[in-house]
mmCIF file of C-alpha atoms and ligand atoms in Angstrom:
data_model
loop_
_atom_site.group_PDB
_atom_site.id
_atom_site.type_symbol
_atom_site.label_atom_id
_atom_site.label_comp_id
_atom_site.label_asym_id
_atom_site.label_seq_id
_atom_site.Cartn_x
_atom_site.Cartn_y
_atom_site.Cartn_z
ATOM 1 C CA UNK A 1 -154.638 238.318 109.038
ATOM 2 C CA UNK A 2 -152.577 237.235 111.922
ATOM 3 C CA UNK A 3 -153.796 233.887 113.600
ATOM 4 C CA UNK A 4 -154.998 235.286 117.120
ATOM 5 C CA UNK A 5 -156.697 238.350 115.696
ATOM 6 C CA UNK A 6 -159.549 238.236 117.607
ATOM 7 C CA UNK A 7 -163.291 238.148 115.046
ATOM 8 C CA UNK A 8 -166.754 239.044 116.494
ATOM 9 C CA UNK A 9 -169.177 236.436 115.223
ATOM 10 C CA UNK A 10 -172.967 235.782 115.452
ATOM 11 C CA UNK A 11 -174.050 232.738 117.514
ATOM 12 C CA UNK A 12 -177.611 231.695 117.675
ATOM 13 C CA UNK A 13 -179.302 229.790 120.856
ATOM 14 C CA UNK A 14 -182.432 228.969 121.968
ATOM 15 C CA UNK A 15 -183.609 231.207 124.933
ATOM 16 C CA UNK A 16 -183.168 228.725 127.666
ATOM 17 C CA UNK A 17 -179.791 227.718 126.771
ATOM 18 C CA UNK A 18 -178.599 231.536 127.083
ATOM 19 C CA UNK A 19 -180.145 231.868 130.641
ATOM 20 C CA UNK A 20 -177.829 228.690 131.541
ATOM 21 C CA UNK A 21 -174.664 229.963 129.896
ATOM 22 C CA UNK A 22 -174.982 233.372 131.846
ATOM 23 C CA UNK A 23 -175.714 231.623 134.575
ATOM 24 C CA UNK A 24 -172.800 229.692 134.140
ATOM 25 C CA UNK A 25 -170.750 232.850 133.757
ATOM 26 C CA UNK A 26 -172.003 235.056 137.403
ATOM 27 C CA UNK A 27 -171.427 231.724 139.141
ATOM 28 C CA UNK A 28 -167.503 230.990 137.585
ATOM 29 C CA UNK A 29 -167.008 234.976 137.897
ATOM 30 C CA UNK A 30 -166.649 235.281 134.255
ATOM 31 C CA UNK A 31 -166.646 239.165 132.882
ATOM 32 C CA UNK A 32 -168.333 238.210 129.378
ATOM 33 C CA UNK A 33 -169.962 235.706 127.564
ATOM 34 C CA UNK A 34 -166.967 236.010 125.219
ATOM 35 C CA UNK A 35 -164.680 234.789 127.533
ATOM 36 C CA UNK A 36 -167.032 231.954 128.962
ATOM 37 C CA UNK A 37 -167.924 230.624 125.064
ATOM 38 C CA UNK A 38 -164.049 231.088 124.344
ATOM 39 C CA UNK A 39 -162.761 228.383 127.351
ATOM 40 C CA UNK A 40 -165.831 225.773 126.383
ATOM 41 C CA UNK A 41 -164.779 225.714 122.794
ATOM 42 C CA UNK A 42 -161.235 225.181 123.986
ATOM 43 C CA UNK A 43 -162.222 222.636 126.469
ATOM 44 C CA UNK A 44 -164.448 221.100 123.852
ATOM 45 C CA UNK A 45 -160.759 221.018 121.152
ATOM 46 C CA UNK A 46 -158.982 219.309 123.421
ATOM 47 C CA UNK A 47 -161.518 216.492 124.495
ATOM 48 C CA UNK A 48 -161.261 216.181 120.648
ATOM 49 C CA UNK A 49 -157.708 215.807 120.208
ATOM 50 C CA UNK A 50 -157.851 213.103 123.312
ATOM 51 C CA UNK A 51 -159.974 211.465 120.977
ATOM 52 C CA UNK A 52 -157.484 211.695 117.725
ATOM 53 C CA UNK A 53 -155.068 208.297 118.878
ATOM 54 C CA UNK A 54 -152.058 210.340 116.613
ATOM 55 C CA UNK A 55 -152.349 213.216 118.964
ATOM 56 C CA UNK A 56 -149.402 214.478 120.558
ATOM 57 C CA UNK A 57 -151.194 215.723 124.037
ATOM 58 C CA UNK A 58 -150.831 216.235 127.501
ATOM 59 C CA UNK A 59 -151.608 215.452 130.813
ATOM 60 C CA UNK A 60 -151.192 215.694 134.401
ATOM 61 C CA UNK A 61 -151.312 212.519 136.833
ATOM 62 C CA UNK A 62 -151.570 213.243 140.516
ATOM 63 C CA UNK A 63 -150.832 210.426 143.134
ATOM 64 C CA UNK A 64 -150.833 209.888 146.797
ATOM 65 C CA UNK A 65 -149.378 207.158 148.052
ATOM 66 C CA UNK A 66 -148.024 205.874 151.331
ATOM 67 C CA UNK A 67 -144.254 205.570 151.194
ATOM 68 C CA UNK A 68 -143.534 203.026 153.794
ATOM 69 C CA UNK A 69 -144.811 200.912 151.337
ATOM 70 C CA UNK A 70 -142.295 198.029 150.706
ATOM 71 C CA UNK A 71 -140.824 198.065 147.053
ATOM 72 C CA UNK A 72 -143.124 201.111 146.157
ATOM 73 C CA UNK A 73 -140.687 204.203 145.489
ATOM 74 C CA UNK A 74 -138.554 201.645 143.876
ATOM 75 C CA UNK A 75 -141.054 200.931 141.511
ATOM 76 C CA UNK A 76 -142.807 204.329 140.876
ATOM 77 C CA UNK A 77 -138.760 205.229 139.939
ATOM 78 C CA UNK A 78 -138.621 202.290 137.783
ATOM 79 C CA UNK A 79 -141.605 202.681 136.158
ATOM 80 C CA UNK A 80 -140.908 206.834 135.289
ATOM 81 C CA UNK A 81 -137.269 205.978 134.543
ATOM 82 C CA UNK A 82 -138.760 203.288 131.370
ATOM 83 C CA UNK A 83 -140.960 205.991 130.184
ATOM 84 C CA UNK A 84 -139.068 209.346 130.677
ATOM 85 C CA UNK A 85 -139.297 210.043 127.143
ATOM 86 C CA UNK A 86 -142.934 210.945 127.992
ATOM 87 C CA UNK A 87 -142.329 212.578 131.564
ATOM 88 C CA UNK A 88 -141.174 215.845 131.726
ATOM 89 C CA UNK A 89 -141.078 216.956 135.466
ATOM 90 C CA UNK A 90 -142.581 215.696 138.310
ATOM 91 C CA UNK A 91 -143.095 217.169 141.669
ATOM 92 C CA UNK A 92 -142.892 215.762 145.190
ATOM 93 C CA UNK A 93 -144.983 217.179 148.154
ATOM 94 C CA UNK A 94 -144.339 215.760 151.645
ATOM 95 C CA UNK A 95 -148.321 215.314 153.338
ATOM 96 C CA UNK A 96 -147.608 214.113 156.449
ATOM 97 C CA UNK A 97 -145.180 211.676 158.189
ATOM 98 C CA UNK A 98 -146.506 208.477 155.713
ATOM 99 C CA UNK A 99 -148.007 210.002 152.790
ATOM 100 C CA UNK A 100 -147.028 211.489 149.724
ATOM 101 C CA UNK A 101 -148.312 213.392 146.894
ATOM 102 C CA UNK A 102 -146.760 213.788 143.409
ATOM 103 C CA UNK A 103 -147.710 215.516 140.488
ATOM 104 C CA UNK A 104 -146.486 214.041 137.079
ATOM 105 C CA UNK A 105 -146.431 215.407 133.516
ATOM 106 C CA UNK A 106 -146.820 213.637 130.706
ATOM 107 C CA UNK A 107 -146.876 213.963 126.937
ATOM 108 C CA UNK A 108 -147.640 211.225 124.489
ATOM 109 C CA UNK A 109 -150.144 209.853 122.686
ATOM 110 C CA UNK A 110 -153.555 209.590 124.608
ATOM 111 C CA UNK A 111 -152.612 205.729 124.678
ATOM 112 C CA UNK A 112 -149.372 206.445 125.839
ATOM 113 C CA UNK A 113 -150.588 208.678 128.708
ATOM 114 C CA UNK A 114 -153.428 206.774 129.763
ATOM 115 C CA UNK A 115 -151.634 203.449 129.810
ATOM 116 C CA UNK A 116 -148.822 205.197 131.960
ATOM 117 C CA UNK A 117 -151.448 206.704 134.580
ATOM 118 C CA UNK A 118 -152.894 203.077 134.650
ATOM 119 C CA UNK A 119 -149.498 201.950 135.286
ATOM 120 C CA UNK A 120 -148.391 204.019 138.107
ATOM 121 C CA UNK A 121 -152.074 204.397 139.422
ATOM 122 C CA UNK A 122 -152.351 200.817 139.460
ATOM 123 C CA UNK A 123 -149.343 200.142 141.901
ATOM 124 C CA UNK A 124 -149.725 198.780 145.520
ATOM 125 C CA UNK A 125 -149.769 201.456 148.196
ATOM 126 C CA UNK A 126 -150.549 204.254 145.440
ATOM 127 C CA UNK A 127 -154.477 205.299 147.466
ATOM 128 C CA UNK A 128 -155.641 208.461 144.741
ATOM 129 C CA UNK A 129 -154.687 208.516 141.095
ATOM 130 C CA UNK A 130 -156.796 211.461 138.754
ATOM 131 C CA UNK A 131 -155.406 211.977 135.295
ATOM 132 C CA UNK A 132 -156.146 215.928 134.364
ATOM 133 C CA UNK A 133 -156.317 215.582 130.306
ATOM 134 C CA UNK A 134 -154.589 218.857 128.661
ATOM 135 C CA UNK A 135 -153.399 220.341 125.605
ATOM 136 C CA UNK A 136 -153.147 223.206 123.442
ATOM 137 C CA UNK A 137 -156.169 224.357 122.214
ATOM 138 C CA UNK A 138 -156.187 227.379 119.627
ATOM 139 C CA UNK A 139 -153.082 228.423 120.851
HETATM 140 NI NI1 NI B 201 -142.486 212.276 150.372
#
């Protein structure tokens, strides 16, 4: 049996709880409860493995910040230059003549994450920090 054959099982819910999940699914445009069920359970894995302090997950930290800000790029460099080994790529959008926005993408620990988006978030000048928690979730 290969690992993403796909198996039909039998799932039990109360009568009110199935009027909210296909509610759920004509308001996110889902095409089957199948598909709905399949992205909670995933969400639902990787909330675990957020929880698991050995594991190795992902994440996404988005900033804004205003770049005029004395010592700030400086120290956002500094700061993803001491933990590389955790960032992979970041990107660098231009807003408007004082503001920028970058996305950042970690992998770590949970720890090692969330004490890096503290970090950076934390910085003078940085207005909006949101840390999107990721992974891999049955492949
Ligand atoms: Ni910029």
């Amino acid at each position: 049996m290969s690992p993403d054959q796909t198996i039909r099982f039998t799932v039990s819910l109360p009568r009110n709880l199935l009027d909210e999940l296909d509610a759920t699914m004509t308001h996110r445009g889902y095409a089957s409860r199948s598909e709905l069920v399949r992205d909670l359970i995933r969400a639902r894995m990787i909330e675990a493995a957020w929880d698991d302090p050995a594991a190795a997950v992902h994440g996404v930290l988005t900033i804004v910040y205003d770049h005029h800000r004395r010592g700030l790029t400086d120290k956002l460099h500094a700061v993803q230059h001491s933990q590389y080994v955790h960032i992979l790529c970041t990107q660098h959008v231009h807003l408007d003549h004082d503001h920028c926005l970058e996305t950042i993408v970690l992998r770590g620990t949970p720890a090692e994450i969330e004490r890096m988006a503290l970090e950076i978030g934390g910085l003078k000048g940085v207005s909006y920090a949101e840390l999107t928690r990721t992974g891999v979730a049955g492949g």
